[in-house]
PDB file of C-alpha atoms in Angstrom:
ATOM      1  CA  ARG W 144     147.640 -26.992 -16.966  1.00 52.00           C
ATOM      2  CA  SER W 145     150.352 -26.812 -19.172  1.00 51.00           C
ATOM      3  CA  ILE W 146     151.299 -24.079 -21.318  1.00 50.00           C
ATOM      4  CA  THR W 147     153.741 -25.513 -24.503  1.00 54.00           C
ATOM      5  CA  LEU W 148     155.070 -23.234 -27.496  1.00 52.00           C
ATOM      6  CA  LYS W 149     155.967 -25.166 -30.143  1.00 52.00           C
ATOM      7  CA  GLN W 150     157.809 -24.180 -33.679  1.00 54.00           C
ATOM      8  CA  SER W 151     155.631 -24.265 -37.188  1.00 54.00           C
ATOM      9  CA  SER W 152     155.806 -23.189 -40.638  1.00 52.00           C
ATOM     10  CA  SER W 153     153.418 -20.578 -39.552  1.00 52.00           C
ATOM     11  CA  GLY W 154     155.825 -19.489 -36.738  1.00 55.00           C
ATOM     12  CA  ILE W 155     155.094 -19.612 -32.527  1.00 53.00           C
ATOM     13  CA  ASN W 156     151.753 -21.494 -31.565  1.00 57.00           C
ATOM     14  CA  ALA W 157     150.679 -22.248 -28.568  1.00 54.00           C
ATOM     15  CA  GLU W 158     149.452 -25.776 -27.328  1.00 54.00           C
ATOM     16  CA  TYR W 159     147.655 -26.843 -23.918  1.00 49.00           C
ATOM     17  CA  GLY W 160     147.598 -29.517 -21.806  1.00 52.00           C
ATOM     18  CA  ASP W 161     144.674 -30.484 -19.609  1.00 50.00           C
ATOM     19  CA  GLU W 162     144.090 -33.480 -17.657  1.00 48.00           C
ATOM     20  CA  GLY W 163     140.170 -32.981 -17.840  1.00 49.00           C
ATOM     21  CA  GLU W 164     138.884 -29.327 -19.537  1.00 51.00           C
ATOM     22  CA  GLU W 165     138.600 -29.124 -23.022  1.00 54.00           C
ATOM     23  CA  GLY W 166     136.696 -27.033 -25.565  1.00 57.00           C
ATOM     24  CA  GLY W 167     135.329 -23.559 -24.932  1.00 64.00           C
ATOM     25  CA  GLU W 168     137.788 -22.924 -22.361  1.00 66.00           C
ATOM     26  CA  GLU W 169     140.865 -23.803 -23.733  1.00 65.00           C
ATOM     27  CA  SER W 170     140.149 -21.777 -26.940  1.00 70.00           C
ATOM     28  CA  GLU W 171     139.826 -19.084 -24.128  1.00 71.00           C
ATOM     29  CA  LEU W 172     142.850 -19.199 -22.626  1.00 69.00           C
ATOM     30  CA  GLU W 173     144.836 -19.575 -26.099  1.00 71.00           C
ATOM     31  CA  ARG W 174     142.955 -15.876 -26.954  1.00 71.00           C
ATOM     32  CA  MET W 175     144.926 -15.006 -23.516  1.00 71.00           C
ATOM     33  CA  PHE W 176     147.684 -15.644 -23.927  1.00 64.00           C
ATOM     34  CA  GLN W 177     148.619 -14.585 -27.104  1.00 70.00           C
ATOM     35  CA  GLY W 178     147.411 -11.315 -25.894  1.00 69.00           C
ATOM     36  CA  THR W 179     150.242 -11.282 -23.516  1.00 72.00           C
ATOM     37  CA  ASP W 180     153.298  -9.180 -23.905  1.00 70.00           C
ATOM     38  CA  ILE W 181     155.606 -12.110 -23.671  1.00 68.00           C
ATOM     39  CA  PHE W 182     154.025 -13.951 -26.823  1.00 66.00           C
ATOM     40  CA  LYS W 183     154.088 -10.712 -28.627  1.00 68.00           C
ATOM     41  CA  GLN W 184     158.269 -10.316 -27.779  1.00 67.00           C
ATOM     42  CA  LEU W 185     158.463 -14.378 -28.988  1.00 66.00           C
ATOM     43  CA  CYS W 186     156.707 -13.339 -31.914  1.00 72.00           C
ATOM     44  CA  SER W 187     159.024  -9.920 -32.487  1.00 69.00           C
ATOM     45  CA  LEU W 188     161.540 -12.141 -31.630  1.00 64.00           C
ATOM     46  CA  GLU W 189     161.178 -14.673 -34.304  1.00 66.00           C
ATOM     47  CA  GLU W 190     160.020 -12.438 -36.776  1.00 68.00           C
ATOM     48  CA  MET W 191     163.767 -10.692 -36.549  1.00 61.00           C
ATOM     49  CA  LEU W 192     165.845 -13.833 -36.352  1.00 60.00           C
ATOM     50  CA  GLY W 193     163.802 -14.530 -39.288  1.00 60.00           C
ATOM     51  CA  VAL W 194     164.914 -11.384 -40.959  1.00 53.00           C
ATOM     52  CA  LYS W 195     168.335 -11.891 -39.992  1.00 51.00           C
ATOM     53  CA  GLY W 196     168.532 -15.453 -41.709  1.00 54.00           C
ATOM     54  CA  ARG W 197     167.502 -14.271 -45.299  1.00 55.00           C
ATOM     55  CA  ASN W 198     169.909 -11.406 -45.078  1.00 53.00           C
ATOM     56  CA  ALA W 199     172.555 -13.744 -43.844  1.00 51.00           C
ATOM     57  CA  LEU W 200     172.312 -15.922 -46.690  1.00 49.00           C
ATOM     58  CA  ARG W 201     172.237 -13.446 -49.127  1.00 52.00           C
ATOM     59  CA  VAL W 202     175.420 -11.572 -48.603  1.00 51.00           C
ATOM     60  CA  SER W 203     176.984 -14.980 -48.345  1.00 49.00           C
ATOM     61  CA  GLY W 204     176.202 -16.483 -51.171  1.00 50.00           C
ATOM     62  CA  ALA W 205     174.309 -19.521 -49.924  1.00 52.00           C
ATOM     63  CA  ASP W 206     170.974 -19.065 -50.755  1.00 52.00           C
ATOM     64  CA  LYS W 207     171.664 -20.583 -54.731  1.00 55.00           C
ATOM     65  CA  ALA W 208     168.725 -18.206 -56.450  1.00 58.00           C
ATOM     66  CA  ARG W 209     170.356 -14.760 -55.114  1.00 69.00           C
ATOM     67  CA  PRO W 210     173.471 -13.660 -56.774  1.00 75.00           C
ATOM     68  CA  TYR W 211     176.897 -13.154 -53.922  1.00 84.00           C
ATOM     69  CA  LEU W 212     177.256  -9.958 -53.121  1.00 88.00           C
ATOM     70  CA  ASP W 213     180.361  -8.484 -51.080  1.00 90.00           C
ATOM     71  CA  ILE W 214     179.410  -8.304 -47.030  1.00 90.00           C
ATOM     72  CA  ARG W 215     180.851  -4.110 -47.094  1.00 92.00           C
ATOM     73  CA  ASP W 216     178.769  -3.845 -50.328  1.00 93.00           C
ATOM     74  CA  ALA W 217     175.696  -5.042 -49.115  1.00 91.00           C
ATOM     75  CA  GLN W 218     175.651  -2.133 -46.165  1.00 92.00           C
ATOM     76  CA  TRP W 219     175.695   0.374 -48.705  1.00 94.00           C
ATOM     77  CA  ALA W 220     173.184   1.729 -51.450  1.00 93.00           C
ATOM     78  CA  ASN W 221     173.340   3.489 -54.754  1.00 95.00           C
ATOM     79  CA  SER W 222     171.599   6.838 -55.276  1.00 93.00           C
ATOM     80  CA  ASP W 223     169.605   8.766 -57.861  1.00 92.00           C
ATOM     81  CA  ALA W 224     172.873  10.897 -58.783  1.00 93.00           C
ATOM     82  CA  LEU W 225     176.206   9.927 -58.951  1.00 95.00           C
ATOM     83  CA  ARG W 226     178.999  12.033 -56.592  1.00 96.00           C
ATOM     84  CA  PRO W 227     182.221  12.628 -58.104  1.00 96.00           C
ATOM     85  CA  MET W 228     184.966  13.765 -54.715  1.00 95.00           C
ATOM     86  CA  ASP W 229     188.462  15.365 -55.318  1.00 94.00           C
ATOM     87  CA  ALA W 230     191.343  12.917 -54.174  1.00 93.00           C
ATOM     88  CA  THR W 231     193.110  15.159 -52.539  1.00 92.00           C
ATOM     89  CA  LYS W 232     189.890  16.129 -49.685  1.00 93.00           C
ATOM     90  CA  LEU W 233     191.617  12.207 -48.622  1.00 94.00           C
ATOM     91  CA  SER W 234     193.564  11.283 -45.626  1.00 94.00           C
ATOM     92  CA  PRO W 235     197.264  11.160 -46.520  1.00 94.00           C
ATOM     93  CA  SER W 236     197.084   6.995 -46.323  1.00 94.00           C
ATOM     94  CA  ASN W 237     194.209   6.900 -48.328  1.00 95.00           C
ATOM     95  CA  PHE W 238     195.286   8.839 -50.627  1.00 96.00           C
ATOM     96  CA  VAL W 239     198.358   6.190 -51.074  1.00 95.00           C
ATOM     97  CA  ILE W 240     195.549   3.284 -51.176  1.00 95.00           C
ATOM     98  CA  TYR W 241     193.781   5.788 -54.624  1.00 96.00           C
ATOM     99  CA  ARG W 242     197.296   6.328 -56.135  1.00 96.00           C
ATOM    100  CA  PHE W 243     198.586   2.887 -56.151  1.00 95.00           C
ATOM    101  CA  GLY W 244     195.054   1.984 -57.732  1.00 95.00           C
ATOM    102  CA  LEU W 245     195.884   4.144 -60.365  1.00 96.00           C
ATOM    103  CA  PHE W 246     199.294   1.953 -60.904  1.00 95.00           C
ATOM    104  CA  LEU W 247     197.565  -1.393 -61.125  1.00 95.00           C
ATOM    105  CA  SER W 248     195.091   0.406 -63.824  1.00 96.00           C
ATOM    106  CA  ARG W 249     198.292   0.863 -65.718  1.00 95.00           C
ATOM    107  CA  LEU W 250     199.619  -2.189 -64.831  1.00 95.00           C
ATOM    108  CA  LEU W 251     196.441  -4.450 -65.916  1.00 96.00           C
ATOM    109  CA  LYS W 252     196.760  -2.838 -68.916  1.00 95.00           C
ATOM    110  CA  SER W 253     200.657  -3.197 -70.004  1.00 94.00           C
ATOM    111  CA  ARG W 254     200.473  -6.711 -68.680  1.00 94.00           C
ATOM    112  CA  CYS W 255     196.793  -7.604 -69.054  1.00 93.00           C
ATOM    113  CA  GLY W 256     195.246  -5.622 -71.969  1.00 94.00           C
ATOM    114  CA  PHE W 257     193.103  -4.065 -70.745  1.00 96.00           C
ATOM    115  CA  PRO W 258     191.916  -0.972 -71.770  1.00 95.00           C
ATOM    116  CA  ALA W 259     193.032   1.948 -70.506  1.00 95.00           C
ATOM    117  CA  VAL W 260     190.421   3.858 -68.347  1.00 96.00           C
ATOM    118  CA  THR W 261     190.300   6.955 -65.870  1.00 96.00           C
ATOM    119  CA  VAL W 262     190.081   5.872 -61.866  1.00 97.00           C
ATOM    120  CA  LEU W 263     187.888   8.574 -60.443  1.00 97.00           C
ATOM    121  CA  LEU W 264     186.483   8.976 -56.797  1.00 97.00           C
ATOM    122  CA  ALA W 265     183.120   9.128 -56.005  1.00 96.00           C
ATOM    123  CA  ASP W 266     181.254  10.208 -52.828  1.00 95.00           C
ATOM    124  CA  ALA W 267     177.877   8.716 -53.900  1.00 96.00           C
ATOM    125  CA  LEU W 268     177.366   6.035 -56.831  1.00 97.00           C
ATOM    126  CA  PRO W 269     173.808   5.900 -59.589  1.00 95.00           C
ATOM    127  CA  HIS W 270     171.632   3.082 -59.834  1.00 95.00           C
ATOM    128  CA  ASN W 271     173.091   0.916 -62.197  1.00 95.00           C
ATOM    129  CA  THR W 272     172.177  -2.834 -64.010  1.00 94.00           C
ATOM    130  CA  TYR W 273     175.184  -4.765 -62.980  1.00 94.00           C
ATOM    131  CA  ARG W 274     172.606  -7.187 -61.025  1.00 90.00           C
ATOM    132  CA  ASN W 275     175.040 -11.007 -60.250  1.00 92.00           C
ATOM    133  CA  ASN W 276     178.300  -8.687 -59.739  1.00 95.00           C
ATOM    134  CA  ALA W 277     179.089  -8.738 -55.972  1.00 94.00           C
ATOM    135  CA  TYR W 278     180.623  -5.085 -56.245  1.00 95.00           C
ATOM    136  CA  ARG W 279     177.406  -3.937 -57.932  1.00 95.00           C
ATOM    137  CA  HIS W 280     177.248  -0.814 -54.691  1.00 95.00           C
ATOM    138  CA  SER W 281     181.431  -0.220 -54.906  1.00 96.00           C
ATOM    139  CA  TYR W 282     181.982   1.319 -58.978  1.00 97.00           C
ATOM    140  CA  PHE W 283     180.162   2.908 -61.379  1.00 97.00           C
ATOM    141  CA  TYR W 284     181.187   2.887 -64.946  1.00 97.00           C
ATOM    142  CA  LYS W 285     180.892   5.797 -67.761  1.00 95.00           C
ATOM    143  CA  GLU W 286     181.295   4.038 -70.749  1.00 94.00           C
ATOM    144  CA  GLU W 287     181.366   7.275 -73.180  1.00 94.00           C
ATOM    145  CA  GLN W 288     184.185   8.404 -71.364  1.00 95.00           C
ATOM    146  CA  SER W 289     186.020   5.285 -69.937  1.00 95.00           C
ATOM    147  CA  VAL W 290     186.148   6.552 -66.565  1.00 97.00           C
ATOM    148  CA  LEU W 291     185.552   4.235 -63.739  1.00 97.00           C
ATOM    149  CA  PHE W 292     184.184   5.764 -59.874  1.00 97.00           C
ATOM    150  CA  VAL W 293     185.090   3.950 -57.211  1.00 97.00           C
ATOM    151  CA  ARG W 294     183.536   4.120 -54.311  1.00 97.00           C
ATOM    152  CA  LYS W 295     185.745   6.486 -51.973  1.00 96.00           C
ATOM    153  CA  GLU W 296     185.244   3.877 -48.328  1.00 96.00           C
ATOM    154  CA  ARG W 297     187.299   1.567 -50.673  1.00 96.00           C
ATOM    155  CA  THR W 298     190.264   3.296 -50.089  1.00 96.00           C
ATOM    156  CA  ASP W 299     190.120   2.806 -46.618  1.00 95.00           C
ATOM    157  CA  SER W 300     192.035  -1.571 -47.615  1.00 93.00           C
ATOM    158  CA  VAL W 301     194.926  -1.720 -50.150  1.00 92.00           C
ATOM    159  CA  GLY W 302     193.804  -5.097 -50.224  1.00 92.00           C
ATOM    160  CA  GLU W 303     190.021  -4.293 -51.066  1.00 93.00           C
ATOM    161  CA  PHE W 304     190.895  -1.362 -53.430  1.00 95.00           C
ATOM    162  CA  CYS W 305     192.824  -3.714 -55.045  1.00 94.00           C
ATOM    163  CA  VAL W 306     190.710  -6.471 -55.564  1.00 95.00           C
ATOM    164  CA  VAL W 307     187.430  -3.927 -56.304  1.00 96.00           C
ATOM    165  CA  ILE W 308     189.745  -2.085 -58.954  1.00 97.00           C
ATOM    166  CA  ALA W 309     190.804  -5.784 -60.658  1.00 96.00           C
ATOM    167  CA  HIS W 310     187.823  -6.674 -60.819  1.00 96.00           C
ATOM    168  CA  ALA W 311     185.893  -3.558 -62.292  1.00 97.00           C
ATOM    169  CA  LEU W 312     188.610  -3.836 -64.972  1.00 97.00           C
ATOM    170  CA  ALA W 313     187.522  -7.399 -66.236  1.00 97.00           C
ATOM    171  CA  HIS W 314     184.715  -6.848 -66.444  1.00 97.00           C
ATOM    172  CA  ILE W 315     185.157  -3.262 -68.246  1.00 97.00           C
ATOM    173  CA  HIS W 316     187.143  -5.325 -71.313  1.00 97.00           C
ATOM    174  CA  ILE W 317     184.645  -8.354 -71.510  1.00 96.00           C
ATOM    175  CA  GLN W 318     182.374  -5.470 -72.293  1.00 95.00           C
ATOM    176  CA  ASP W 319     179.366  -6.742 -69.702  1.00 95.00           C
ATOM    177  CA  MET W 320     179.380  -5.644 -66.158  1.00 96.00           C
ATOM    178  CA  ARG W 321     176.021  -7.600 -64.764  1.00 93.00           C
ATOM    179  CA  ASP W 322     178.032 -11.479 -64.528  1.00 93.00           C
ATOM    180  CA  ASP W 323     180.358 -12.331 -61.926  1.00 94.00           C
ATOM    181  CA  ASN W 324     179.289 -16.201 -63.336  1.00 92.00           C
ATOM    182  CA  SER W 325     180.672 -15.468 -67.231  1.00 93.00           C
ATOM    183  CA  PRO W 326     183.510 -17.908 -68.099  1.00 94.00           C
ATOM    184  CA  PHE W 327     184.960 -15.381 -70.101  1.00 95.00           C
ATOM    185  CA  PHE W 328     185.357 -12.284 -66.966  1.00 95.00           C
ATOM    186  CA  LEU W 329     186.426 -15.019 -64.671  1.00 95.00           C
ATOM    187  CA  ARG W 330     189.207 -15.952 -66.700  1.00 96.00           C
ATOM    188  CA  HIS W 331     190.005 -12.563 -66.681  1.00 96.00           C
ATOM    189  CA  PHE W 332     189.635 -11.521 -63.016  1.00 96.00           C
ATOM    190  CA  TYR W 333     192.048 -14.334 -61.787  1.00 95.00           C
ATOM    191  CA  ARG W 334     194.714 -13.540 -64.859  1.00 95.00           C
ATOM    192  CA  ALA W 335     194.398  -9.774 -63.569  1.00 95.00           C
ATOM    193  CA  LEU W 336     194.822 -11.136 -60.032  1.00 94.00           C
ATOM    194  CA  ARG W 337     198.009 -13.177 -61.094  1.00 93.00           C
ATOM    195  CA  ILE W 338     199.289 -10.072 -62.554  1.00 93.00           C
ATOM    196  CA  ILE W 339     199.115  -7.924 -59.195  1.00 92.00           C
ATOM    197  CA  CYS W 340     200.127 -10.921 -56.981  1.00 91.00           C
ATOM    198  CA  THR W 341     203.574 -11.399 -59.012  1.00 89.00           C
ATOM    199  CA  ASP W 342     204.576  -7.814 -59.205  1.00 89.00           C
ATOM    200  CA  MET W 343     203.837  -7.336 -55.254  1.00 86.00           C
ATOM    201  CA  PHE W 344     206.291 -10.191 -54.938  1.00 83.00           C
ATOM    202  CA  PHE W 345     208.686  -9.070 -56.837  1.00 81.00           C
ATOM    203  CA  GLY W 346     208.423  -5.805 -55.740  1.00 78.00           C
ATOM    204  CA  ARG W 347     209.084  -7.565 -52.415  1.00 74.00           C
ATOM    205  CA  THR W 348     211.996  -9.158 -53.292  1.00 71.00           C
ATOM    206  CA  ARG W 349     213.928  -5.339 -54.645  1.00 70.00           C
ATOM    207  CA  GLN W 350     213.647  -4.409 -50.675  1.00 64.00           C
ATOM    208  CA  HIS W 351     214.910  -7.346 -48.845  1.00 59.00           C
ATOM    209  CA  GLN W 352     217.552  -9.300 -50.985  1.00 59.00           C
ATOM    210  CA  LEU W 353     216.799 -12.935 -51.005  1.00 53.00           C
ATOM    211  CA  PRO W 354     219.342 -15.435 -51.048  1.00 53.00           C
ATOM    212  CA  THR W 355     220.965 -17.705 -53.614  1.00 54.00           C
ATOM    213  CA  ILE W 356     220.336 -20.824 -55.335  1.00 48.00           C
ATOM    214  CA  GLY W 357     222.924 -23.327 -55.405  1.00 53.00           C
ATOM    215  CA  GLY W 358     226.601 -22.331 -55.035  1.00 51.00           C
ATOM    216  CA  GLY W 359     229.965 -21.456 -56.486  1.00 52.00           C
ATOM    217  CA  GLU W 360     229.544 -20.514 -60.355  1.00 54.00           C
ATOM    218  CA  GLY W 361     226.210 -21.593 -60.935  1.00 54.00           C
ATOM    219  CA  GLU W 362     225.172 -19.674 -57.970  1.00 55.00           C
ATOM    220  CA  VAL W 363     222.295 -17.510 -59.107  1.00 52.00           C
ATOM    221  CA  SER W 364     219.594 -15.545 -57.499  1.00 57.00           C
ATOM    222  CA  TRP W 365     216.212 -16.105 -56.775  1.00 51.00           C
ATOM    223  CA  GLU W 366     214.541 -12.828 -58.544  1.00 54.00           C
ATOM    224  CA  TYR W 367     216.587 -14.242 -61.837  1.00 54.00           C
ATOM    225  CA  ALA W 368     215.315 -18.317 -61.736  1.00 52.00           C
ATOM    226  CA  LEU W 369     211.605 -16.726 -60.831  1.00 52.00           C
ATOM    227  CA  SER W 370     211.744 -14.126 -63.048  1.00 55.00           C
ATOM    228  CA  LEU W 371     211.684 -16.539 -65.700  1.00 51.00           C
ATOM    229  CA  GLY W 372     208.352 -18.497 -64.740  1.00 50.00           C
ATOM    230  CA  ARG W 373     207.271 -14.636 -64.965  1.00 48.00           C
ATOM    231  CA  SER W 374     203.136 -14.361 -65.865  1.00 43.00           C
TER     232      SER W 374
END
């Protein structure tokens, strides 16, 4: 007698093959197999893989019915209360990244016309209504005080912190923290990224002398030539 496992929409099912016997004996064997440990383990594995697959779709954005959520953001949850933290308690490297974020907020205010915002860090962030925001667990904006609280873990990476700051300030600028699909948000967010990349490039060229263009009396520096196309 053979036992075959088949996958269906309702889960794992057992089918039995028999050259001669049918009916009650087959039903009895099916009940016996479904009571074994191996069948229970297979069902448990199926359930676990199903949950992981649904979570992967939710984070990656492949499920069009769900808003995209940053993969690190998905690891955190907001709480019932806001808990600001003292930035001086950060490690030296994290503190430098935080200070760079303050510089970026001033840069984007100057170059993009973003509002003046105080950037602080927090150990925990309160619940919010940022339904379609990819970083809804990474920052919280108190509009009445013009204070942006960013989760302290974001200072672990300068690249992540830059993106999160630009993302939040673009939302603050359009006065809507909820929807990453808004064309107004996207316009200002990508402009902010362009400004940041341009400033970083010229900051790099000031540290390392680039070769000149042309020769003789018409020779000009790369920095001067590229400055003509600054954003």
